[in-house]
Amino acid sequence: MFSIIIEYILNAVFSAIPAVGFAMVFNVPKESLLKCAYGGAIGYCSRQMFMDFGFSIELATFFASSIVGMVALYWSRKYIVPRPVYTIASIIPLLPGNPAFSAIINLINMNAHGVSPELISMFIDNALRTIIVLGGIGFGLALPSLYYIRYNRPIV
């Protein structure tokens, strides 16, 4: 039990670092850097938690980005800051780096060594996984704000 807690704390720390780094690249105000770090940690740890419960990486990423979208929507309303200030930096740890890298390496191998059914299969698998995860991130971030706009508009 203790090792699981330590693992989640380390994941939170190491996912907060790139979130803050990208927030600084995008000139996020200093007051929002800590919240971007929290958002990156919340997103990555929630995805890891969903994956530990047996969800696929695609579905876990969708749920994690929905959680990040809800937290960012709350923070943007509370601190009167545009929502992308929090969401852009917070989703950086959720990006599918390994499948995207593997897909590109498979393309390079097909170019260098010729096309084989195994390389095509691995490329399609990695490319589709990357596209589905990216779609899950986008849809998961958009869903909370669409829900909020739909159900909190004034009744005419």
Backbone as JSON Lines, residues from 0, in Angstrom:
{"i":0,"aa":"M","n":[0.83,-1.2,0.0],"ca":[0.0,0.0,0.0],"c":[0.87,1.26,0.0]}
{"i":1,"aa":"F","n":[1.92,1.24,0.82],"ca":[2.79,2.4,0.93],"c":[3.54,2.65,-0.39]}
{"i":2,"aa":"S","n":[3.92,1.57,-1.08],"ca":[4.64,1.74,-2.34],"c":[3.74,2.34,-3.42]}
{"i":3,"aa":"I","n":[2.45,2.04,-3.38],"ca":[1.51,2.62,-4.34],"c":[1.38,4.12,-4.12]}
{"i":4,"aa":"I","n":[1.3,4.52,-2.85],"ca":[1.2,5.95,-2.53],"c":[2.46,6.69,-2.98]}
{"i":5,"aa":"I","n":[3.62,6.1,-2.72],"ca":[4.87,6.71,-3.15],"c":[4.92,6.81,-4.67]}
{"i":6,"aa":"E","n":[4.45,5.78,-5.36],"ca":[4.43,5.81,-6.82],"c":[3.55,6.93,-7.35]}
{"i":7,"aa":"Y","n":[2.37,7.11,-6.76],"ca":[1.48,8.19,-7.2],"c":[2.07,9.56,-6.88]}
{"i":8,"aa":"I","n":[2.72,9.71,-5.77],"ca":[3.35,10.99,-5.42],"c":[4.47,11.3,-6.41]}
{"i":9,"aa":"L","n":[5.3,10.31,-6.73],"ca":[6.36,10.53,-7.71],"c":[5.8,10.84,-9.09]}
{"i":10,"aa":"N","n":[4.74,10.13,-9.47],"ca":[4.09,10.44,-10.76],"c":[3.55,11.86,-10.77]}
{"i":11,"aa":"A","n":[2.99,12.29,-9.65],"ca":[2.45,13.65,-9.58],"c":[3.56,14.68,-9.72]}
{"i":12,"aa":"V","n":[4.66,14.46,-9.04],"ca":[5.77,15.41,-9.1],"c":[6.36,15.45,-10.5]}
{"i":13,"aa":"F","n":[6.61,14.26,-11.07],"ca":[7.25,14.23,-12.39],"c":[6.3,14.59,-13.53]}
{"i":14,"aa":"S","n":[5.01,14.62,-13.31],"ca":[4.1,15.12,-14.34],"c":[3.83,16.62,-14.16]}
{"i":15,"aa":"A","n":[4.06,17.14,-12.97],"ca":[3.89,18.58,-12.76],"c":[5.03,19.37,-13.41]}
{"i":16,"aa":"I","n":[6.2,18.78,-13.49],"ca":[7.36,19.49,-14.04],"c":[7.16,19.86,-15.51]}
{"i":17,"aa":"P","n":[6.78,18.93,-16.42],"ca":[6.56,19.37,-17.8],"c":[5.36,20.3,-17.95]}
{"i":18,"aa":"A","n":[4.36,20.16,-17.09],"ca":[3.22,21.07,-17.17],"c":[3.66,22.5,-16.88]}
{"i":19,"aa":"V","n":[4.48,22.68,-15.87],"ca":[4.99,24.02,-15.55],"c":[5.93,24.51,-16.64]}
{"i":20,"aa":"G","n":[6.74,23.6,-17.18],"ca":[7.65,24.0,-18.26],"c":[6.91,24.52,-19.48]}
{"i":21,"aa":"F","n":[5.87,23.81,-19.9],"ca":[5.1,24.29,-21.04],"c":[4.28,25.52,-20.69]}
{"i":22,"aa":"A","n":[3.86,25.65,-19.45],"ca":[3.16,26.86,-19.05],"c":[4.09,28.06,-19.15]}
{"i":23,"aa":"M","n":[5.34,27.88,-18.8],"ca":[6.29,28.98,-18.92],"c":[6.6,29.3,-20.37]}
{"i":24,"aa":"V","n":[6.59,28.28,-21.24],"ca":[6.8,28.52,-22.67],"c":[5.65,29.34,-23.24]}
{"i":25,"aa":"F","n":[4.42,29.1,-22.76],"ca":[3.25,29.81,-23.25],"c":[2.95,31.08,-22.47]}
{"i":26,"aa":"N","n":[3.91,31.56,-21.68],"ca":[3.79,32.83,-20.94],"c":[2.56,32.9,-20.05]}
{"i":27,"aa":"V","n":[2.34,31.86,-19.29],"ca":[1.25,31.84,-18.32],"c":[1.63,32.76,-17.17]}
{"i":28,"aa":"P","n":[0.69,33.52,-16.63],"ca":[1.02,34.39,-15.49],"c":[1.6,33.6,-14.31]}
{"i":29,"aa":"K","n":[2.46,34.26,-13.55],"ca":[3.14,33.59,-12.44],"c":[2.15,33.01,-11.42]}
{"i":30,"aa":"E","n":[1.05,33.7,-11.23],"ca":[0.06,33.23,-10.24],"c":[-0.58,31.91,-10.66]}
{"i":31,"aa":"S","n":[-0.56,31.61,-11.94],"ca":[-1.23,30.4,-12.45],"c":[-0.29,29.21,-12.62]}
{"i":32,"aa":"L","n":[1.0,29.39,-12.41],"ca":[1.94,28.29,-12.63],"c":[1.69,27.13,-11.67]}
{"i":33,"aa":"L","n":[1.4,27.43,-10.42],"ca":[1.16,26.37,-9.45],"c":[-0.1,25.58,-9.82]}
{"i":34,"aa":"K","n":[-1.12,26.28,-10.29],"ca":[-2.35,25.6,-10.69],"c":[-2.11,24.74,-11.93]}
{"i":35,"aa":"C","n":[-1.24,25.19,-12.83],"ca":[-0.9,24.36,-13.99],"c":[-0.16,23.09,-13.55]}
{"i":36,"aa":"A","n":[0.69,23.23,-12.55],"ca":[1.38,22.05,-12.01],"c":[0.38,21.1,-11.38]}
{"i":37,"aa":"Y","n":[-0.55,21.63,-10.62],"ca":[-1.6,20.78,-10.03],"c":[-2.43,20.1,-11.12]}
{"i":38,"aa":"G","n":[-2.75,20.85,-12.16],"ca":[-3.54,20.29,-13.26],"c":[-2.82,19.15,-13.96]}
{"i":39,"aa":"G","n":[-1.52,19.32,-14.22],"ca":[-0.75,18.24,-14.83],"c":[-0.68,17.02,-13.94]}
{"i":40,"aa":"A","n":[-0.51,17.25,-12.64],"ca":[-0.45,16.12,-11.7],"c":[-1.8,15.43,-11.59]}
{"i":41,"aa":"I","n":[-2.87,16.21,-11.55],"ca":[-4.22,15.64,-11.46],"c":[-4.51,14.81,-12.71]}
{"i":42,"aa":"G","n":[-4.18,15.35,-13.87],"ca":[-4.46,14.63,-15.11],"c":[-3.69,13.33,-15.22]}
{"i":43,"aa":"Y","n":[-2.39,13.37,-14.98],"ca":[-1.59,12.16,-15.14],"c":[-1.94,11.11,-14.08]}
{"i":44,"aa":"C","n":[-2.1,11.54,-12.84],"ca":[-2.41,10.58,-11.78],"c":[-3.8,9.99,-11.95]}
{"i":45,"aa":"S","n":[-4.75,10.78,-12.43],"ca":[-6.09,10.22,-12.64],"c":[-6.06,9.24,-13.81]}
{"i":46,"aa":"R","n":[-5.28,9.53,-14.86],"ca":[-5.16,8.56,-15.95],"c":[-4.51,7.27,-15.45]}
{"i":47,"aa":"Q","n":[-3.48,7.4,-14.64],"ca":[-2.82,6.21,-14.11],"c":[-3.75,5.41,-13.21]}
{"i":48,"aa":"M","n":[-4.58,6.12,-12.43],"ca":[-5.53,5.45,-11.56],"c":[-6.56,4.66,-12.39]}
{"i":49,"aa":"F","n":[-7.08,5.29,-13.46],"ca":[-8.04,4.6,-14.32],"c":[-7.4,3.39,-14.99]}
{"i":50,"aa":"M","n":[-6.14,3.53,-15.4],"ca":[-5.46,2.4,-16.01],"c":[-5.2,1.29,-14.99]}
{"i":51,"aa":"D","n":[-4.94,1.65,-13.75],"ca":[-4.78,0.64,-12.7],"c":[-6.08,-0.1,-12.43]}
{"i":52,"aa":"F","n":[-7.21,0.56,-12.67],"ca":[-8.52,-0.09,-12.51],"c":[-8.91,-0.94,-13.71]}
{"i":53,"aa":"G","n":[-8.07,-0.97,-14.75],"ca":[-8.3,-1.85,-15.88],"c":[-8.82,-1.17,-17.14]}
{"i":54,"aa":"F","n":[-8.94,0.15,-17.15],"ca":[-9.37,0.84,-18.36],"c":[-8.23,0.87,-19.37]}
{"i":55,"aa":"S","n":[-8.58,0.96,-20.65],"ca":[-7.55,1.1,-21.68],"c":[-6.97,2.51,-21.6]}
{"i":56,"aa":"I","n":[-5.82,2.7,-22.23],"ca":[-5.18,4.01,-22.17],"c":[-6.02,5.07,-22.87]}
{"i":57,"aa":"E","n":[-6.76,4.68,-23.9],"ca":[-7.59,5.63,-24.62],"c":[-8.74,6.14,-23.75]}
{"i":58,"aa":"L","n":[-9.43,5.23,-23.11],"ca":[-10.55,5.61,-22.26],"c":[-10.08,6.3,-20.99]}
{"i":59,"aa":"A","n":[-8.97,5.84,-20.44],"ca":[-8.42,6.48,-19.24],"c":[-7.98,7.91,-19.54]}
{"i":60,"aa":"T","n":[-7.42,8.14,-20.72],"ca":[-7.01,9.49,-21.1],"c":[-8.22,10.39,-21.3]}
{"i":61,"aa":"F","n":[-9.29,9.85,-21.88],"ca":[-10.52,10.64,-22.04],"c":[-11.07,11.06,-20.67]}
{"i":62,"aa":"F","n":[-11.16,10.13,-19.73],"ca":[-11.68,10.46,-18.4],"c":[-10.75,11.44,-17.68]}
{"i":63,"aa":"A","n":[-9.44,11.25,-17.81],"ca":[-8.5,12.15,-17.15],"c":[-8.58,13.56,-17.74]}
{"i":64,"aa":"S","n":[-8.7,13.66,-19.05],"ca":[-8.81,14.99,-19.64],"c":[-10.16,15.64,-19.3]}
{"i":65,"aa":"S","n":[-11.2,14.83,-19.1],"ca":[-12.47,15.39,-18.63],"c":[-12.33,15.96,-17.22]}
{"i":66,"aa":"I","n":[-11.59,15.26,-16.38],"ca":[-11.34,15.76,-15.03],"c":[-10.53,17.05,-15.08]}
{"i":67,"aa":"V","n":[-9.51,17.08,-15.93],"ca":[-8.72,18.3,-16.09],"c":[-9.6,19.43,-16.61]}
{"i":68,"aa":"G","n":[-10.5,19.13,-17.54],"ca":[-11.41,20.15,-18.07],"c":[-12.34,20.7,-17.0]}
{"i":69,"aa":"M","n":[-12.84,19.83,-16.12],"ca":[-13.72,20.3,-15.04],"c":[-12.96,21.17,-14.04]}
{"i":70,"aa":"V","n":[-11.76,20.72,-13.68],"ca":[-10.95,21.5,-12.73],"c":[-10.56,22.84,-13.33]}
{"i":71,"aa":"A","n":[-10.17,22.84,-14.6],"ca":[-9.78,24.09,-15.26],"c":[-10.98,25.02,-15.42]}
{"i":72,"aa":"L","n":[-12.15,24.47,-15.68],"ca":[-13.36,25.3,-15.77],"c":[-13.65,25.96,-14.43]}
{"i":73,"aa":"Y","n":[-13.51,25.2,-13.35],"ca":[-13.73,25.76,-12.02],"c":[-12.71,26.85,-11.71]}
{"i":74,"aa":"W","n":[-11.43,26.56,-11.99],"ca":[-10.4,27.57,-11.71],"c":[-10.56,28.8,-12.58]}
{"i":75,"aa":"S","n":[-10.95,28.63,-13.83],"ca":[-11.1,29.79,-14.71],"c":[-12.25,30.68,-14.26]}
{"i":76,"aa":"R","n":[-13.32,30.1,-13.73],"ca":[-14.43,30.9,-13.2],"c":[-14.05,31.55,-11.88]}
{"i":77,"aa":"K","n":[-13.32,30.84,-11.06],"ca":[-12.98,31.36,-9.73],"c":[-11.96,32.48,-9.81]}
{"i":78,"aa":"Y","n":[-10.91,32.3,-10.63],"ca":[-9.82,33.28,-10.68],"c":[-9.91,34.22,-11.87]}
{"i":79,"aa":"I","n":[-10.97,34.11,-12.67],"ca":[-11.23,34.96,-13.84],"c":[-10.02,34.98,-14.76]}
{"i":80,"aa":"V","n":[-9.64,33.8,-15.19],"ca":[-8.53,33.59,-16.12],"c":[-9.08,32.72,-17.24]}
{"i":81,"aa":"P","n":[-8.67,32.94,-18.49],"ca":[-9.17,32.08,-19.57],"c":[-8.83,30.6,-19.33]}
{"i":82,"aa":"R","n":[-9.75,29.76,-19.68],"ca":[-9.61,28.32,-19.42],"c":[-8.39,27.7,-20.08]}
{"i":83,"aa":"P","n":[-8.01,28.08,-21.32],"ca":[-6.82,27.46,-21.94],"c":[-5.52,27.71,-21.17]}
{"i":84,"aa":"V","n":[-5.49,28.73,-20.31],"ca":[-4.29,28.95,-19.5],"c":[-4.0,27.71,-18.67]}
{"i":85,"aa":"Y","n":[-5.03,27.08,-18.15],"ca":[-4.85,25.89,-17.32],"c":[-4.86,24.6,-18.15]}
{"i":86,"aa":"T","n":[-5.7,24.51,-19.16],"ca":[-5.86,23.24,-19.85],"c":[-4.67,22.89,-20.75]}
{"i":87,"aa":"I","n":[-4.11,23.87,-21.44],"ca":[-3.04,23.57,-22.39],"c":[-1.84,22.99,-21.67]}
{"i":88,"aa":"A","n":[-1.44,23.62,-20.58],"ca":[-0.29,23.1,-19.84],"c":[-0.61,21.81,-19.1]}
{"i":89,"aa":"S","n":[-1.85,21.66,-18.66],"ca":[-2.21,20.49,-17.86],"c":[-2.33,19.21,-18.67]}
{"i":90,"aa":"I","n":[-2.57,19.31,-19.97],"ca":[-2.71,18.09,-20.75],"c":[-1.39,17.6,-21.33]}
{"i":91,"aa":"I","n":[-0.34,18.36,-21.19],"ca":[0.96,17.96,-21.75],"c":[1.4,16.59,-21.24]}
{"i":92,"aa":"P","n":[1.27,16.27,-19.95],"ca":[1.66,14.92,-19.51],"c":[0.78,13.8,-20.06]}
{"i":93,"aa":"L","n":[-0.38,14.13,-20.62],"ca":[-1.28,13.11,-21.15],"c":[-1.0,12.76,-22.61]}
{"i":94,"aa":"L","n":[-0.14,13.51,-23.27],"ca":[0.09,13.29,-24.69],"c":[0.74,11.92,-24.92]}
{"i":95,"aa":"P","n":[0.35,11.23,-26.0],"ca":[0.83,9.86,-26.24],"c":[2.19,9.84,-26.93]}
{"i":96,"aa":"G","n":[3.24,10.08,-26.2],"ca":[4.57,10.17,-26.79],"c":[5.1,8.85,-27.3]}
{"i":97,"aa":"N","n":[4.95,7.79,-26.54],"ca":[5.5,6.5,-26.94],"c":[4.82,5.93,-28.19]}
{"i":98,"aa":"P","n":[3.48,5.89,-28.28],"ca":[2.89,5.38,-29.53],"c":[3.21,6.25,-30.74]}
{"i":99,"aa":"A","n":[3.26,7.56,-30.57],"ca":[3.58,8.43,-31.7],"c":[5.02,8.2,-32.17]}
{"i":100,"aa":"F","n":[5.93,8.07,-31.21],"ca":[7.33,7.81,-31.56],"c":[7.46,6.46,-32.26]}
{"i":101,"aa":"S","n":[6.77,5.45,-31.76],"ca":[6.84,4.13,-32.37],"c":[6.27,4.14,-33.79]}
{"i":102,"aa":"A","n":[5.21,4.9,-34.02],"ca":[4.63,4.99,-35.36],"c":[5.63,5.63,-36.33]}
{"i":103,"aa":"I","n":[6.3,6.68,-35.89],"ca":[7.29,7.34,-36.76],"c":[8.47,6.42,-37.03]}
{"i":104,"aa":"I","n":[8.92,5.7,-36.0],"ca":[10.03,4.76,-36.19],"c":[9.63,3.66,-37.17]}
{"i":105,"aa":"N","n":[8.38,3.2,-37.1],"ca":[7.92,2.18,-38.05],"c":[7.9,2.72,-39.46]}
{"i":106,"aa":"L","n":[7.51,3.98,-39.63],"ca":[7.57,4.59,-40.97],"c":[9.0,4.67,-41.49]}
{"i":107,"aa":"I","n":[9.92,5.05,-40.62],"ca":[11.33,5.13,-41.03],"c":[11.86,3.75,-41.39]}
{"i":108,"aa":"N","n":[11.5,2.74,-40.61],"ca":[11.93,1.38,-40.92],"c":[11.35,0.89,-42.24]}
{"i":109,"aa":"M","n":[10.09,1.26,-42.53],"ca":[9.51,0.89,-43.82],"c":[10.24,1.56,-44.96]}
{"i":110,"aa":"N","n":[10.67,2.78,-44.76],"ca":[11.4,3.49,-45.8],"c":[12.81,2.91,-45.97]}
{"i":111,"aa":"A","n":[13.45,2.54,-44.89],"ca":[14.83,2.07,-44.97],"c":[14.94,0.61,-45.37]}
{"i":112,"aa":"H","n":[14.07,-0.25,-44.86],"ca":[14.22,-1.68,-45.06],"c":[13.14,-2.31,-45.93]}
{"i":113,"aa":"G","n":[12.22,-1.54,-46.41],"ca":[11.15,-2.08,-47.23],"c":[9.91,-2.37,-46.4]}
{"i":114,"aa":"V","n":[8.8,-2.47,-47.1],"ca":[7.51,-2.65,-46.44],"c":[7.29,-4.13,-46.17]}
{"i":115,"aa":"S","n":[6.88,-4.4,-44.94],"ca":[6.52,-5.77,-44.58],"c":[5.18,-5.72,-43.84]}
{"i":116,"aa":"P","n":[4.44,-6.82,-43.83],"ca":[3.15,-6.81,-43.13],"c":[3.27,-6.51,-41.63]}
{"i":117,"aa":"E","n":[4.37,-6.95,-41.01],"ca":[4.55,-6.67,-39.58],"c":[4.73,-5.19,-39.33]}
{"i":118,"aa":"L","n":[5.54,-4.53,-40.15],"ca":[5.75,-3.09,-39.98],"c":[4.47,-2.3,-40.23]}
{"i":119,"aa":"I","n":[3.72,-2.7,-41.24],"ca":[2.45,-2.02,-41.51],"c":[1.5,-2.2,-40.34]}
{"i":120,"aa":"S","n":[1.43,-3.41,-39.81],"ca":[0.54,-3.68,-38.68],"c":[0.94,-2.86,-37.45]}
{"i":121,"aa":"M","n":[2.23,-2.82,-37.15],"ca":[2.69,-2.05,-35.99],"c":[2.46,-0.55,-36.2]}
{"i":122,"aa":"F","n":[2.69,-0.07,-37.43],"ca":[2.46,1.34,-37.71],"c":[0.99,1.7,-37.54]}
{"i":123,"aa":"I","n":[0.1,0.9,-38.1],"ca":[-1.33,1.2,-37.99],"c":[-1.78,1.15,-36.54]}
{"i":124,"aa":"D","n":[-1.3,0.16,-35.79],"ca":[-1.67,0.05,-34.38],"c":[-1.23,1.28,-33.59]}
{"i":125,"aa":"N","n":[0.03,1.68,-33.75],"ca":[0.54,2.84,-33.01],"c":[-0.07,4.15,-33.48]}
{"i":126,"aa":"A","n":[-0.26,4.29,-34.78],"ca":[-0.85,5.53,-35.3],"c":[-2.3,5.69,-34.86]}
{"i":127,"aa":"L","n":[-3.07,4.61,-34.92],"ca":[-4.47,4.69,-34.48],"c":[-4.56,4.95,-32.97]}
{"i":128,"aa":"R","n":[-3.69,4.32,-32.2],"ca":[-3.7,4.57,-30.75],"c":[-3.38,6.05,-30.48]}
{"i":129,"aa":"T","n":[-2.42,6.61,-31.19],"ca":[-2.08,8.02,-31.01],"c":[-3.25,8.92,-31.37]}
{"i":130,"aa":"I","n":[-3.88,8.64,-32.5],"ca":[-5.0,9.48,-32.95],"c":[-6.18,9.38,-31.99]}
{"i":131,"aa":"I","n":[-6.47,8.18,-31.51],"ca":[-7.61,8.01,-30.59],"c":[-7.33,8.69,-29.26]}
{"i":132,"aa":"V","n":[-6.1,8.59,-28.75],"ca":[-5.77,9.26,-27.49],"c":[-5.86,10.77,-27.66]}
{"i":133,"aa":"L","n":[-5.37,11.3,-28.77],"ca":[-5.46,12.75,-29.0],"c":[-6.92,13.19,-29.14]}
{"i":134,"aa":"G","n":[-7.73,12.39,-29.8],"ca":[-9.16,12.7,-29.89],"c":[-9.83,12.66,-28.53]}
{"i":135,"aa":"G","n":[-9.44,11.7,-27.7],"ca":[-9.98,11.63,-26.34],"c":[-9.59,12.83,-25.5]}
{"i":136,"aa":"I","n":[-8.37,13.32,-25.69],"ca":[-7.95,14.52,-24.97],"c":[-8.79,15.71,-25.4]}
{"i":137,"aa":"G","n":[-8.93,15.88,-26.7],"ca":[-9.71,17.02,-27.2],"c":[-11.17,16.98,-26.78]}
{"i":138,"aa":"F","n":[-11.78,15.82,-26.93],"ca":[-13.19,15.68,-26.56],"c":[-13.37,15.78,-25.05]}
{"i":139,"aa":"G","n":[-12.44,15.22,-24.3],"ca":[-12.53,15.29,-22.84],"c":[-12.38,16.7,-22.31]}
{"i":140,"aa":"L","n":[-11.55,17.5,-22.96],"ca":[-11.41,18.9,-22.54],"c":[-12.61,19.73,-22.93]}
{"i":141,"aa":"A","n":[-13.22,19.42,-24.06],"ca":[-14.35,20.22,-24.53],"c":[-15.65,19.88,-23.82]}
{"i":142,"aa":"L","n":[-15.81,18.65,-23.39],"ca":[-17.07,18.19,-22.82],"c":[-17.52,18.97,-21.58]}
{"i":143,"aa":"P","n":[-16.67,19.21,-20.59],"ca":[-17.15,19.95,-19.41],"c":[-17.61,21.37,-19.72]}
{"i":144,"aa":"S","n":[-16.89,22.07,-20.59],"ca":[-17.31,23.43,-20.9],"c":[-18.59,23.45,-21.73]}
{"i":145,"aa":"L","n":[-18.76,22.48,-22.63],"ca":[-20.01,22.4,-23.38],"c":[-21.18,22.11,-22.45]}
{"i":146,"aa":"Y","n":[-20.98,21.22,-21.51],"ca":[-22.02,20.91,-20.53],"c":[-22.35,22.14,-19.69]}
{"i":147,"aa":"Y","n":[-21.33,22.86,-19.27],"ca":[-21.54,24.06,-18.44],"c":[-22.29,25.13,-19.23]}
{"i":148,"aa":"I","n":[-21.89,25.35,-20.47],"ca":[-22.56,26.37,-21.29],"c":[-24.0,25.96,-21.56]}
{"i":149,"aa":"R","n":[-24.24,24.69,-21.8],"ca":[-25.59,24.22,-22.13],"c":[-26.55,24.36,-20.96]}
{"i":150,"aa":"Y","n":[-26.1,24.03,-19.76],"ca":[-27.01,23.99,-18.63],"c":[-26.94,25.21,-17.71]}
{"i":151,"aa":"N","n":[-26.11,26.2,-18.05],"ca":[-26.05,27.41,-17.24],"c":[-26.33,28.67,-18.04]}
{"i":152,"aa":"R","n":[-27.0,28.52,-19.16],"ca":[-27.38,29.7,-19.93],"c":[-28.68,30.24,-19.38]}
{"i":153,"aa":"P","n":[-28.91,31.52,-19.56],"ca":[-30.16,32.1,-19.03],"c":[-31.38,31.6,-19.81]}
{"i":154,"aa":"I","n":[-32.45,31.4,-19.11],"ca":[-33.69,30.94,-19.71],"c":[-34.44,32.16,-20.24]}
{"i":155,"aa":"V","n":[-34.81,32.09,-21.51],"ca":[-35.48,33.25,-22.14],"c":[-36.97,33.03,-22.14]}
